[in-house]
Coordinates of C-alpha atoms in Angstrom, one line a residue:
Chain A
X14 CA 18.5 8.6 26.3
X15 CA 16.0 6.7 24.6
X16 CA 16.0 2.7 24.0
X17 CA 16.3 3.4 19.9
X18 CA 19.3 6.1 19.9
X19 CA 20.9 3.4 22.4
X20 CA 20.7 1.0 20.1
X21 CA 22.0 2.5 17.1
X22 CA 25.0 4.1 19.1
X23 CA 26.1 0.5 19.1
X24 CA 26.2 0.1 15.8
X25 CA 30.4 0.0 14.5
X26 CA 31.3 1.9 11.2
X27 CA 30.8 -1.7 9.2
X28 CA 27.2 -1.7 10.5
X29 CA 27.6 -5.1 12.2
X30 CA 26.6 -4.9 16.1
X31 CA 29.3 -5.2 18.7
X32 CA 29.2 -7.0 22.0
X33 CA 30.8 -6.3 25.1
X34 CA 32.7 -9.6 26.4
X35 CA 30.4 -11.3 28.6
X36 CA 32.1 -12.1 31.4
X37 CA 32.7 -8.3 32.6
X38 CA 29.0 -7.9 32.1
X39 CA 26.4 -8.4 35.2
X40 CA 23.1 -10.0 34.5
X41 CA 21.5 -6.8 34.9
X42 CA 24.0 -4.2 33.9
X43 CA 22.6 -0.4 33.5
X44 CA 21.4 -1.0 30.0
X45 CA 19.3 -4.2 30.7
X46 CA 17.6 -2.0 33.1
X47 CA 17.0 1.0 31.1
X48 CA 15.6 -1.9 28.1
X49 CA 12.8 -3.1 30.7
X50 CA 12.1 0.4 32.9
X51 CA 12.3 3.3 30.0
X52 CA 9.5 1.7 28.2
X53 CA 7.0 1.3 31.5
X54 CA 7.1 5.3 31.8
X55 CA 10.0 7.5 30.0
X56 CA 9.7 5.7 26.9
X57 CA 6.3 4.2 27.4
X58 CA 5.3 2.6 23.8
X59 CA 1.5 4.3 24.3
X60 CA 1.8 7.5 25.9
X61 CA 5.1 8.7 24.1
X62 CA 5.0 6.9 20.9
X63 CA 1.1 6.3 20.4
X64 CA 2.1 2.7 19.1
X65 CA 0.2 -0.4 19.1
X66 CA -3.5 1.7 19.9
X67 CA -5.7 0.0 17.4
X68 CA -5.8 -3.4 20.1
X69 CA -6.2 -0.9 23.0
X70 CA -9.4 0.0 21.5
X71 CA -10.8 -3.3 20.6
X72 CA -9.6 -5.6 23.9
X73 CA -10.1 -2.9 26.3
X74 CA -14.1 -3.6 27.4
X75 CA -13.5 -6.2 30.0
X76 CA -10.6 -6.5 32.0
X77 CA -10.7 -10.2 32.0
X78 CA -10.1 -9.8 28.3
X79 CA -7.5 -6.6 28.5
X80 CA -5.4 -9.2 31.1
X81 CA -5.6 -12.1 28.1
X82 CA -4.5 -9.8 25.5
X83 CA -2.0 -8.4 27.9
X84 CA -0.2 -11.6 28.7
X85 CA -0.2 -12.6 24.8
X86 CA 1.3 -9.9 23.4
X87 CA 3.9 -9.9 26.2
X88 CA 4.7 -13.1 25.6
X89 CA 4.9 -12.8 22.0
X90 CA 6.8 -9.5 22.1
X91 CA 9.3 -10.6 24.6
X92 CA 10.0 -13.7 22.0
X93 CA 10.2 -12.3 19.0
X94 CA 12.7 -9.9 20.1
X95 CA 14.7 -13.1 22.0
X96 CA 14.8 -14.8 18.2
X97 CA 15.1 -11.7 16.0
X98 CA 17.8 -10.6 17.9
X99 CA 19.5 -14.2 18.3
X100 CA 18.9 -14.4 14.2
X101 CA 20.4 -10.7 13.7
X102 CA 23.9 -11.6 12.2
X103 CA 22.4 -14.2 9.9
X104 CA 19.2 -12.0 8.6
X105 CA 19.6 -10.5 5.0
X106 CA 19.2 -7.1 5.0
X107 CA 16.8 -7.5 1.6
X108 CA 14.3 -9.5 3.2
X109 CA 14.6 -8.5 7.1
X110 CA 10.8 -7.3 7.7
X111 CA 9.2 -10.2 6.4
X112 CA 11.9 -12.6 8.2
X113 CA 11.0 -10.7 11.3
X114 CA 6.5 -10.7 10.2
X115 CA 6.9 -14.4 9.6
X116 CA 8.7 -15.3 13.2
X117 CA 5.8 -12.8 14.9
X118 CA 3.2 -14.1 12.9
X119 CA 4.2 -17.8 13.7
X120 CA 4.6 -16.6 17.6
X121 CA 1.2 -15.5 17.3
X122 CA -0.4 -18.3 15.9
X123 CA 1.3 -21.0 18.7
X124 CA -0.1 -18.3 21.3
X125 CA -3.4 -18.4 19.7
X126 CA -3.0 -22.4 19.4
X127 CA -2.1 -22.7 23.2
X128 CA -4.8 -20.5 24.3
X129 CA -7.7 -22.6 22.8
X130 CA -5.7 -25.8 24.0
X131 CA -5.6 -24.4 27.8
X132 CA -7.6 -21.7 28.2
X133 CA -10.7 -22.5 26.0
X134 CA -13.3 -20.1 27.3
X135 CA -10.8 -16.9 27.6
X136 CA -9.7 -17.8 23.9
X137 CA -13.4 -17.8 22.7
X138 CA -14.4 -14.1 23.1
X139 CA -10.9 -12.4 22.0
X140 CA -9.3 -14.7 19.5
X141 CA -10.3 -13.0 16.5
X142 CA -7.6 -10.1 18.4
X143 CA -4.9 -12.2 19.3
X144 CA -4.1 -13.1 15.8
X145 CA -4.2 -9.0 15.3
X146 CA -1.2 -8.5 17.2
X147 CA 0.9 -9.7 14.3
X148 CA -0.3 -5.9 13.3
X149 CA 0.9 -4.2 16.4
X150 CA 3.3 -1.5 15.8
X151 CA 5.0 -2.5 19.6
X152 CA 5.9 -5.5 18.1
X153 CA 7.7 -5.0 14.6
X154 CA 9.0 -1.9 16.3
X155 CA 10.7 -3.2 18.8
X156 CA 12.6 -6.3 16.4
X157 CA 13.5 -3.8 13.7
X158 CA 14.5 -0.4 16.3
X159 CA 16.0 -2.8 19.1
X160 CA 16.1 -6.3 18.2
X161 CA 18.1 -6.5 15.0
X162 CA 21.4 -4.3 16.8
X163 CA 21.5 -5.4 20.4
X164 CA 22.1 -9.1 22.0
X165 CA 19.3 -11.9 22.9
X166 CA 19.1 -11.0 26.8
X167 CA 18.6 -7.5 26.6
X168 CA 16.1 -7.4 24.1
X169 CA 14.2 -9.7 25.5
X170 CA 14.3 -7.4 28.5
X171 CA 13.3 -4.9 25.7
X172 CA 10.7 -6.3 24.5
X173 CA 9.3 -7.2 28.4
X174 CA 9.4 -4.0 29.2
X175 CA 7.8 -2.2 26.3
X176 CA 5.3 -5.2 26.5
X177 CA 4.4 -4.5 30.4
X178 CA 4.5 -0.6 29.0
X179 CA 1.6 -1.4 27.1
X180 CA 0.0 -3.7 29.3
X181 CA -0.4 -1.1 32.4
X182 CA -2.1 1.7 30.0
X183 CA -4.4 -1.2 28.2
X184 CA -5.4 -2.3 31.5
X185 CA -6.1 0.9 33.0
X186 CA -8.5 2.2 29.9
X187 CA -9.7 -1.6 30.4
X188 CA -10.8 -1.3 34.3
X189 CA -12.5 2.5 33.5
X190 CA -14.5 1.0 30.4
X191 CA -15.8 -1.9 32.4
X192 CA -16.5 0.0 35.4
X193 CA -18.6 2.6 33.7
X194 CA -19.8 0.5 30.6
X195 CA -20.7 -2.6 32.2
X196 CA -20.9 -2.1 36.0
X197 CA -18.3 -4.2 37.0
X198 CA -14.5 -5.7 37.1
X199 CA -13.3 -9.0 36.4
X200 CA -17.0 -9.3 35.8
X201 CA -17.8 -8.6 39.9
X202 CA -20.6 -6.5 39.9
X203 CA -19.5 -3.1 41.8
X204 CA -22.0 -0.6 40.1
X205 CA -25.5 -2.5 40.1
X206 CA -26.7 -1.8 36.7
X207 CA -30.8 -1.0 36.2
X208 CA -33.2 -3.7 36.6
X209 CA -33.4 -3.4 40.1
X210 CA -30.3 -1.2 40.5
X211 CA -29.3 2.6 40.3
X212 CA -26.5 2.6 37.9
X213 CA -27.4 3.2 33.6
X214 CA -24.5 1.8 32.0
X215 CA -22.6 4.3 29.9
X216 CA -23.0 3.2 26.1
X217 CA -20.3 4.9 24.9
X218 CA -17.6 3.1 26.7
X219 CA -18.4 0.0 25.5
X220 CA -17.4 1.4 21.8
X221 CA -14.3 2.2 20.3
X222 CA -14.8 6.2 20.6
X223 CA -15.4 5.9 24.2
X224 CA -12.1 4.0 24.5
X225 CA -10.6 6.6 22.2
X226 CA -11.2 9.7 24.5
X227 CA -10.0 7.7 27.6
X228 CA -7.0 6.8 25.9
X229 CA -6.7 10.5 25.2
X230 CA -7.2 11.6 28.8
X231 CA -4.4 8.7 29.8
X232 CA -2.3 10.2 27.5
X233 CA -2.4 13.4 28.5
X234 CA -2.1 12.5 32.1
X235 CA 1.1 10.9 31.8
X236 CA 2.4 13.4 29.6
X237 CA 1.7 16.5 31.9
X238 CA 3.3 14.3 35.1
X239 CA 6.6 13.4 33.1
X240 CA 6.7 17.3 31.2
X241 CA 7.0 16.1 27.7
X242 CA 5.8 17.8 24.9
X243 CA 5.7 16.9 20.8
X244 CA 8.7 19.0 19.1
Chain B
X3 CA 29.8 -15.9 3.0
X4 CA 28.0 -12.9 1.4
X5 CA 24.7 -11.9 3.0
X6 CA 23.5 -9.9 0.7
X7 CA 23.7 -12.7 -2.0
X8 CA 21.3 -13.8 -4.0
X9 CA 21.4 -17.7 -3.2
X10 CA 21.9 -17.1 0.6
X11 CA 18.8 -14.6 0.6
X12 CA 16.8 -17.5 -0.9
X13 CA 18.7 -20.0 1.0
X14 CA 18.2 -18.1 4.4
X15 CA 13.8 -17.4 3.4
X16 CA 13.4 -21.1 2.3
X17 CA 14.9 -22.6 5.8
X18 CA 12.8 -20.5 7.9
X19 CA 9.5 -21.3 6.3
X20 CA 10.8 -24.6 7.0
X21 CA 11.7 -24.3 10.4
X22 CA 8.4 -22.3 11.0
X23 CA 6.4 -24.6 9.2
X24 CA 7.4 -27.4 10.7
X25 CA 7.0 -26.0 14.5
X26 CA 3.7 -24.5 13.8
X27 CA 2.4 -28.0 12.7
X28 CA 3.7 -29.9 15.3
X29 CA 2.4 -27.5 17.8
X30 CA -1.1 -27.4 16.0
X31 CA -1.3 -31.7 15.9
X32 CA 0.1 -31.9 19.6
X33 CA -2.3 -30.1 20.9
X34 CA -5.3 -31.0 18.5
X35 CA -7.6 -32.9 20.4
X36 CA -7.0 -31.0 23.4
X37 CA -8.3 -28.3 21.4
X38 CA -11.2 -30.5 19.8
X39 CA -12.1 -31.7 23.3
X40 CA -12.4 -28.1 24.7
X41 CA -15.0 -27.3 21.6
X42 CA -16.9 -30.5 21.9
X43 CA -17.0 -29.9 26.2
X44 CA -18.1 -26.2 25.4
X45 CA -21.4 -27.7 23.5
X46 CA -21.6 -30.2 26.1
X47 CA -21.7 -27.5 28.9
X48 CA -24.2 -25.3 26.6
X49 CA -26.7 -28.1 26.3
X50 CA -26.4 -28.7 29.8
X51 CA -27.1 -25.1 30.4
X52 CA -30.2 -25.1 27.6
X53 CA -31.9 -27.8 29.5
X54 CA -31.7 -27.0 32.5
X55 CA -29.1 -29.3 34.4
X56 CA -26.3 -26.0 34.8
X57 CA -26.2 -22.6 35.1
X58 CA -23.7 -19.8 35.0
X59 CA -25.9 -17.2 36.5
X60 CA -24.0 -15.2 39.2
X61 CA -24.8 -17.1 42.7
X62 CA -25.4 -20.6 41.2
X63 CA -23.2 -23.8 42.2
X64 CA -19.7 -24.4 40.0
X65 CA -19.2 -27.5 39.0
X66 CA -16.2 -29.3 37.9
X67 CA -15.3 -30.3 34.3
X68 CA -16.0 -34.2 35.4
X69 CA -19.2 -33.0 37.0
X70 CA -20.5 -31.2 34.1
X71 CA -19.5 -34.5 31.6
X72 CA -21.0 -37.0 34.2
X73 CA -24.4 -35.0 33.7
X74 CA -24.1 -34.6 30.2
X75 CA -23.3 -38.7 30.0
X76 CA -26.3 -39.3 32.2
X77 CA -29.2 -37.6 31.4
X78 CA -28.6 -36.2 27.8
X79 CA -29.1 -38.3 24.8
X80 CA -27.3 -36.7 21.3
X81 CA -28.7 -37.5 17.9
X82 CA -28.1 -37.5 14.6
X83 CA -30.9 -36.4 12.2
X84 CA -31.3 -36.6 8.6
X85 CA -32.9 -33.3 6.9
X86 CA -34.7 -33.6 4.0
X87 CA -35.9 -30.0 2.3
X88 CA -38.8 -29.6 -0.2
X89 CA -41.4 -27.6 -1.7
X90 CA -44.0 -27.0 0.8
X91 CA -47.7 -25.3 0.3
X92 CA -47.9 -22.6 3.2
X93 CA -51.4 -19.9 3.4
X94 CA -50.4 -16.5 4.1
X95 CA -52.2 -13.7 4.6
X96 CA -51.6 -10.4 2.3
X97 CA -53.5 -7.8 2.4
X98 CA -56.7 -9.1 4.1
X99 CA -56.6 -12.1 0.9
X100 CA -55.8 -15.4 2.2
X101 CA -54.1 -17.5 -0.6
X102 CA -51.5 -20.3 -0.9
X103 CA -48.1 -19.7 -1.5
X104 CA -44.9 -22.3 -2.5
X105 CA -42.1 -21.8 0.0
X106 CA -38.6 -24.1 0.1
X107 CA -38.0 -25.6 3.6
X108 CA -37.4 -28.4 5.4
X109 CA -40.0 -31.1 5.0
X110 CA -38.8 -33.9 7.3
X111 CA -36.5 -34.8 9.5
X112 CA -35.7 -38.6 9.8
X113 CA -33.9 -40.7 12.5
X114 CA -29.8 -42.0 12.1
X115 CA -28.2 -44.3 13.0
X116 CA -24.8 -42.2 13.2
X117 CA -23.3 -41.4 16.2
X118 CA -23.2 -37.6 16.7
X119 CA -19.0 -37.5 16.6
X120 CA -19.3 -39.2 12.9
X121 CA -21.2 -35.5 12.5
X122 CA -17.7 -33.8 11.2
X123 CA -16.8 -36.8 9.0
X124 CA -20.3 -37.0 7.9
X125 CA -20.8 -33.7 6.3
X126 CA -17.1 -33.9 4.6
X127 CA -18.1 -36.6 2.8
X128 CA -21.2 -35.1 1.9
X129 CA -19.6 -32.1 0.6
X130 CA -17.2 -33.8 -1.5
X131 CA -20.4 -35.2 -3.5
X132 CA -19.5 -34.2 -6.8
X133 CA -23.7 -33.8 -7.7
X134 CA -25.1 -31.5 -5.5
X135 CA -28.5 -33.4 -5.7
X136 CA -27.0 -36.4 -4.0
X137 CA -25.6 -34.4 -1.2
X138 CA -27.4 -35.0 2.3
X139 CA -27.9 -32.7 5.3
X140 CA -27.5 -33.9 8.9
X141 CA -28.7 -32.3 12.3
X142 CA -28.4 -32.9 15.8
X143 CA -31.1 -33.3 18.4
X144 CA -30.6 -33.6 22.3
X145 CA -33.2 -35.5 24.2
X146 CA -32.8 -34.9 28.2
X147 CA -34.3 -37.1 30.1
X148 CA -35.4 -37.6 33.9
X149 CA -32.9 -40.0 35.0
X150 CA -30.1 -42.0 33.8
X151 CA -31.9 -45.6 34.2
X152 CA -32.5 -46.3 29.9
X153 CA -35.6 -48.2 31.0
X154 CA -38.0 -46.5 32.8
X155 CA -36.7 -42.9 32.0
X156 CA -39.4 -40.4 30.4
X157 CA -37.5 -37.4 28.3
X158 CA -38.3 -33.9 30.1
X159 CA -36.9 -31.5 27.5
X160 CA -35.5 -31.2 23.8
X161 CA -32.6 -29.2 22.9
X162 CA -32.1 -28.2 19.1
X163 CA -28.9 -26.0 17.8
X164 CA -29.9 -22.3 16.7
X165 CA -27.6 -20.6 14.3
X166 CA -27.9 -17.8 12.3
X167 CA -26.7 -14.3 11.4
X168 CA -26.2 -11.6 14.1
X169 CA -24.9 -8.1 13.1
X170 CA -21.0 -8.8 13.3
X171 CA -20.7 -12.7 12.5
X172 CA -23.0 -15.9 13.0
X173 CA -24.5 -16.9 16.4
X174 CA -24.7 -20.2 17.3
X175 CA -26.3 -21.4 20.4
X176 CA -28.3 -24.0 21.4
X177 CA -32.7 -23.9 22.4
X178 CA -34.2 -26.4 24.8
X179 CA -38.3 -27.0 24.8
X180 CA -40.3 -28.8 27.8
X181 CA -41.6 -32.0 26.6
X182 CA -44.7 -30.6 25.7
X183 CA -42.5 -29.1 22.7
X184 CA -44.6 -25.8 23.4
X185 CA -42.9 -24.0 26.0
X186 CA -39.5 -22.9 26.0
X187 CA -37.0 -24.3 28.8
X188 CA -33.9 -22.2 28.1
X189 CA -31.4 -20.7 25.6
X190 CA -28.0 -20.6 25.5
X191 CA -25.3 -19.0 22.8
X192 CA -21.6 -20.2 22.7
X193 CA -20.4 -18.6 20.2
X194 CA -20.6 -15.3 18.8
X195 CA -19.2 -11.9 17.6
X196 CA -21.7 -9.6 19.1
X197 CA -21.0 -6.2 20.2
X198 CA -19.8 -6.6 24.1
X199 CA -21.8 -4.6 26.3
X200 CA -24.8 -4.3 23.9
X201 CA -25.5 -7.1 21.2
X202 CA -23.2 -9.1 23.4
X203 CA -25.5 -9.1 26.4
X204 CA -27.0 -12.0 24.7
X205 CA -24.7 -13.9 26.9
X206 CA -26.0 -12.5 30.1
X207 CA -27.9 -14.5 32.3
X208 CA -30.8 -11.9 33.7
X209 CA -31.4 -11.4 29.7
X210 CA -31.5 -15.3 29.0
X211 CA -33.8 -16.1 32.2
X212 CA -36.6 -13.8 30.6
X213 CA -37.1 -16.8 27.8
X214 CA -38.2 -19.7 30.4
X215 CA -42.1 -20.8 29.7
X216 CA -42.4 -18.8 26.7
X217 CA -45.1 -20.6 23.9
X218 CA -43.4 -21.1 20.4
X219 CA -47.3 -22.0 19.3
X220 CA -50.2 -20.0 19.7
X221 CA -53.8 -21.5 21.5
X222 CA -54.9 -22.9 18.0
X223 CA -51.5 -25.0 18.0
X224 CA -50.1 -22.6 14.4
X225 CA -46.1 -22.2 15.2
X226 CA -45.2 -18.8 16.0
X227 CA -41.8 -18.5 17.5
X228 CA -40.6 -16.4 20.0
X229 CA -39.1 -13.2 18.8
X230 CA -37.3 -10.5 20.7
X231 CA -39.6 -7.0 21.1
X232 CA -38.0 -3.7 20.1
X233 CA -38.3 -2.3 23.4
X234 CA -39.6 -3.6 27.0
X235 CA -42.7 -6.7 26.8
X236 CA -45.9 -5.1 27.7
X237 CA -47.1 -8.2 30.2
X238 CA -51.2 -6.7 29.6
X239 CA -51.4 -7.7 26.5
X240 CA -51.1 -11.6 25.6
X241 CA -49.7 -11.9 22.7
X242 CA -46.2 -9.9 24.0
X243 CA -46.5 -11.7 27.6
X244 CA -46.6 -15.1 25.8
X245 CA -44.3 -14.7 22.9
X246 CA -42.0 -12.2 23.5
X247 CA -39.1 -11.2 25.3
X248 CA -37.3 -8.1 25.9
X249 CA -35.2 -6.4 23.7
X250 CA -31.4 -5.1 24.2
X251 CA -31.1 -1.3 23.7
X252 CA -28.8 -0.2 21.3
X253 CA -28.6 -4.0 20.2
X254 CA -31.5 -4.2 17.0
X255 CA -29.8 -5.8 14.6
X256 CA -28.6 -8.5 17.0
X257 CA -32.4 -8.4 18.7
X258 CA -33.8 -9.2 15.2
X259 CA -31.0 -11.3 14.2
X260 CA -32.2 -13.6 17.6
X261 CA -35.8 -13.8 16.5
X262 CA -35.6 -14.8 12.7
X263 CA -32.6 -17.3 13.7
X264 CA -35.1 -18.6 16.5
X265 CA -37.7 -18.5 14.1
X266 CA -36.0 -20.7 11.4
X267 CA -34.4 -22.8 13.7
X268 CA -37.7 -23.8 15.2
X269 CA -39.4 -23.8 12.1
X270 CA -37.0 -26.3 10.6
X271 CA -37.8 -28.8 13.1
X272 CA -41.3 -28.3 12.9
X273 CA -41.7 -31.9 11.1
X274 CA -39.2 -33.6 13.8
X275 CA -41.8 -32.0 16.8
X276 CA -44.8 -33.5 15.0
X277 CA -43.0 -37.1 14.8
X278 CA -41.9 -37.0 18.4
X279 CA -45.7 -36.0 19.3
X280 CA -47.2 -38.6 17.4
X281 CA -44.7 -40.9 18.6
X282 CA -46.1 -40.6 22.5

């Protein structure tokens, strides 16, 4: 059962969300661990739902960036869904998607802000996409399918998991396109590039469509492993 | 109360722009000028780089972020120059006919007494000038010099700012020239939105090391820059070995962008380099 169908399943007649009492709950009961593992592989946000690609394109060229990007938009996913979700009874229905753009977009910008305070040089070269991820489809996703019926603790597990979901594919287009397009990870040379060396860096992978057809062959990979077709 | 009301809707949208507002400005002037110190240490590390003192080629030493501001305090001095532009009388060439042409550019470029972190303030007040006339232009200039002893020191390199458009956004970077104000001592860009892996490679260190000891003025003294060849320098013929450098494959608009921001860079300081030439 998927992390969606879940949610709405809790969902009473009224439409208000119900909560189990507390106390007879563990800290990680069976659902808290199906909100942080479905999304790393069952339920992966990239493979399955082919959300969120547009950044997987554009940060995916060094790793050093991909890992940046990677710890931003978990942080900001994770978050979101923590204050959406404490916010849920209180949040007029009328106006609930920009309530929930305006708390992302604000997450975004004290990332981006935090970054540039304590991380200067990283926050140079990929700035310009961590104010992007107020566009990722993870993100809004995630506080209007999960978020808005299900308590603060397990979606921020939710939003964790679909986060490190993301982060595993993004990294591992990310370690291919540097390896092949630049000659090297975490900018360590492994594959001596001409001028002295063997290696002709591959072009193509240091442009979007070269990220597009590894993305493609990622996809495919995990979907052939785990069976699952399109209906 | 009724959610779906009409005053708790507005109620509800006008409290979190509040709430929001007031946490993203308090997080933006808390961390302010840790943010304005990390821009101001970035140029500081790029002039340092420019002239010679630092490098972030693979292999070289690392040095701290005290290191790197101790050198910068020591040896480099910033200044503030004012730019004036005019109408200047250059001879051209076209078509085999020599004749004089009027071309707009700077003219001069006269010492300040302003301290190069009045810059920002500087050019605010400028801009709010209501006549554009009155407004002034400001420019910094980096002398580096041998030692950190103000009286017996002798300046071993300049280092001017370069700017201009690449093919995605503006790159800025800084140029340093020997003393002689001939040959070039190093380049350096900090900030950018080049392509990475092609126009982006403007960052990489094997590219930048080519630019070392290349002329920006040809054996009659006549200012020619340095440009960036489509293609690989040809070092048999002189005019490539002297002024040229390498271009990036599948990087031309950002190879051309280098040489005509180089060019005009250079070119604007042209009056400055004849100053500090008659000043020795």
């Amino acid at each position: 059962m998927t992390a969606t169908t879940d949610a709405t399943a809790v969902r009473t007649a009224s439409g208000a969300p119900t909560e189990a009492p507390l106390e007879k709950q563990p800290l990680l009961g069976k659902k808290e661990k199906a909100a942080v593992l479905d999304p790393l592989w069952d339920n992966n946000p990239i493979a399955f739902q082919v959300l969120g690609i547009c950044s997987a394109l554009a940060v995916t060229i060094k790793v050093e960036q991909t890992l940046i990007m990677c710890a931003a938009v978990i942080v900001v996913v994770a978050m979101s869904n923590t204050v959406i979700s404490l916010l849920r009874n209180y949040i007029p229905n009328k106006i609930r998607i920009i309530v929930q753009l305006t708390v992302i977009s604000s997450l975004v910008t004290v990332v981006d802000i935090l970054l540039k305070a304590y991380a200067y040089d990283l926050a140079k070269g990929i700035s310009v996409f961590i104010g992007l991820i107020v566009t990722n489809c993870i993100v809004m996703g995630r506080a209007e399918a999960f978020a808005m019926s299900n308590p603060p603790f397990r979606s921020f597990l939710d939003g964790l998991g679909n986060a490190l979901g993301y982060s595993w594919i993004l990294l591992a287009v990310g370690v291919f396109r540097e390896l092949f397009g630049s000659g090297s990870i975490l900018n360590v040379g492994i594959l001596t590039p001409t001028a002295g060396g063997w290696y002709v860096n591959n072009g193509l992978m240091v442009l979007a469509p070269g990220a597009f057809l590894l993305l493609g062959i990622i996809i495919w990979v995990v979907r052939a492993i785990s069976g699952y077709t399109e209906r | 109360m009724d959610k779906n009301s009409n005053s708790f809707v507005m109620s509800f949208a006008v409290g979190m722009c509040i709430v929001l507002a007031v946490m993203l400005a308090g997080t933006f002037n808390v961390l302010k000028d840790r943010m304005d110190a990390n821009v101001a240490f970035d140029q500081h590390v790029n002039v340092l780089i420019a002239t010679g003192l630092h490098s972030r080629a693979p292999g070289s030493e690392p040095k701290t972020r005290e290191e790197l501001e101790d050198l910068y305090a020591s040896f480099i001095v910033p200044q503030v120059l004012e730019v004036k532009r005019g109408v200047a009388t250059e001879r051209v060439r076209e078509a085999g006919v020599e004749k004089d042409v009027q071309v707009e550019r700077v003219i001069d470029m006269i010492e300040t007494d302003y301290a190069i972190d009045d810059l920002p303030n500087l050019r605010l007040q400028e801009r709010r000038k209501p006549n554009a006339a009155d407004r002034r232009e400001f420019t910094t200039f980096f002398t580096r010099f041998d030692s950190d002893d103000p009286a017996t020191r002798k300046p071993v390199a300049y280092c001017i700012p370069i700017e201009g458009l690449g093919l995605w956004g503006t790159i800025y970077g800084y140029l340093a020239l020997e003393s002689d104000l001939d040959h070039v001592r190093g380049i350096t860009f900090y900030k950018h939105k080049e392509t990475p892996g092609l126009g982006g490679e403007i960052d990489a260190a094997w590219w930048q090391s080519q630019w070392p000891q290349k002329k920006i003025l040809d054996d009659r003294g006549e200012f020619v820059s340095v440009s960036v060849k489509k293609g690989q320098v040809d070092p048999a013929v002189e005019r490539e070995r002297l002024h040229m450098v390498d271009g990036l494959s599948g990087a031309t608009i950002t190879s051309n962008g280098v040489t005509r921001l180089v060019e005009s860079c250079l070119q604007d300081y042209m009056p400055w380099f004849a100053r500090l030439r008659q000043g020795k």
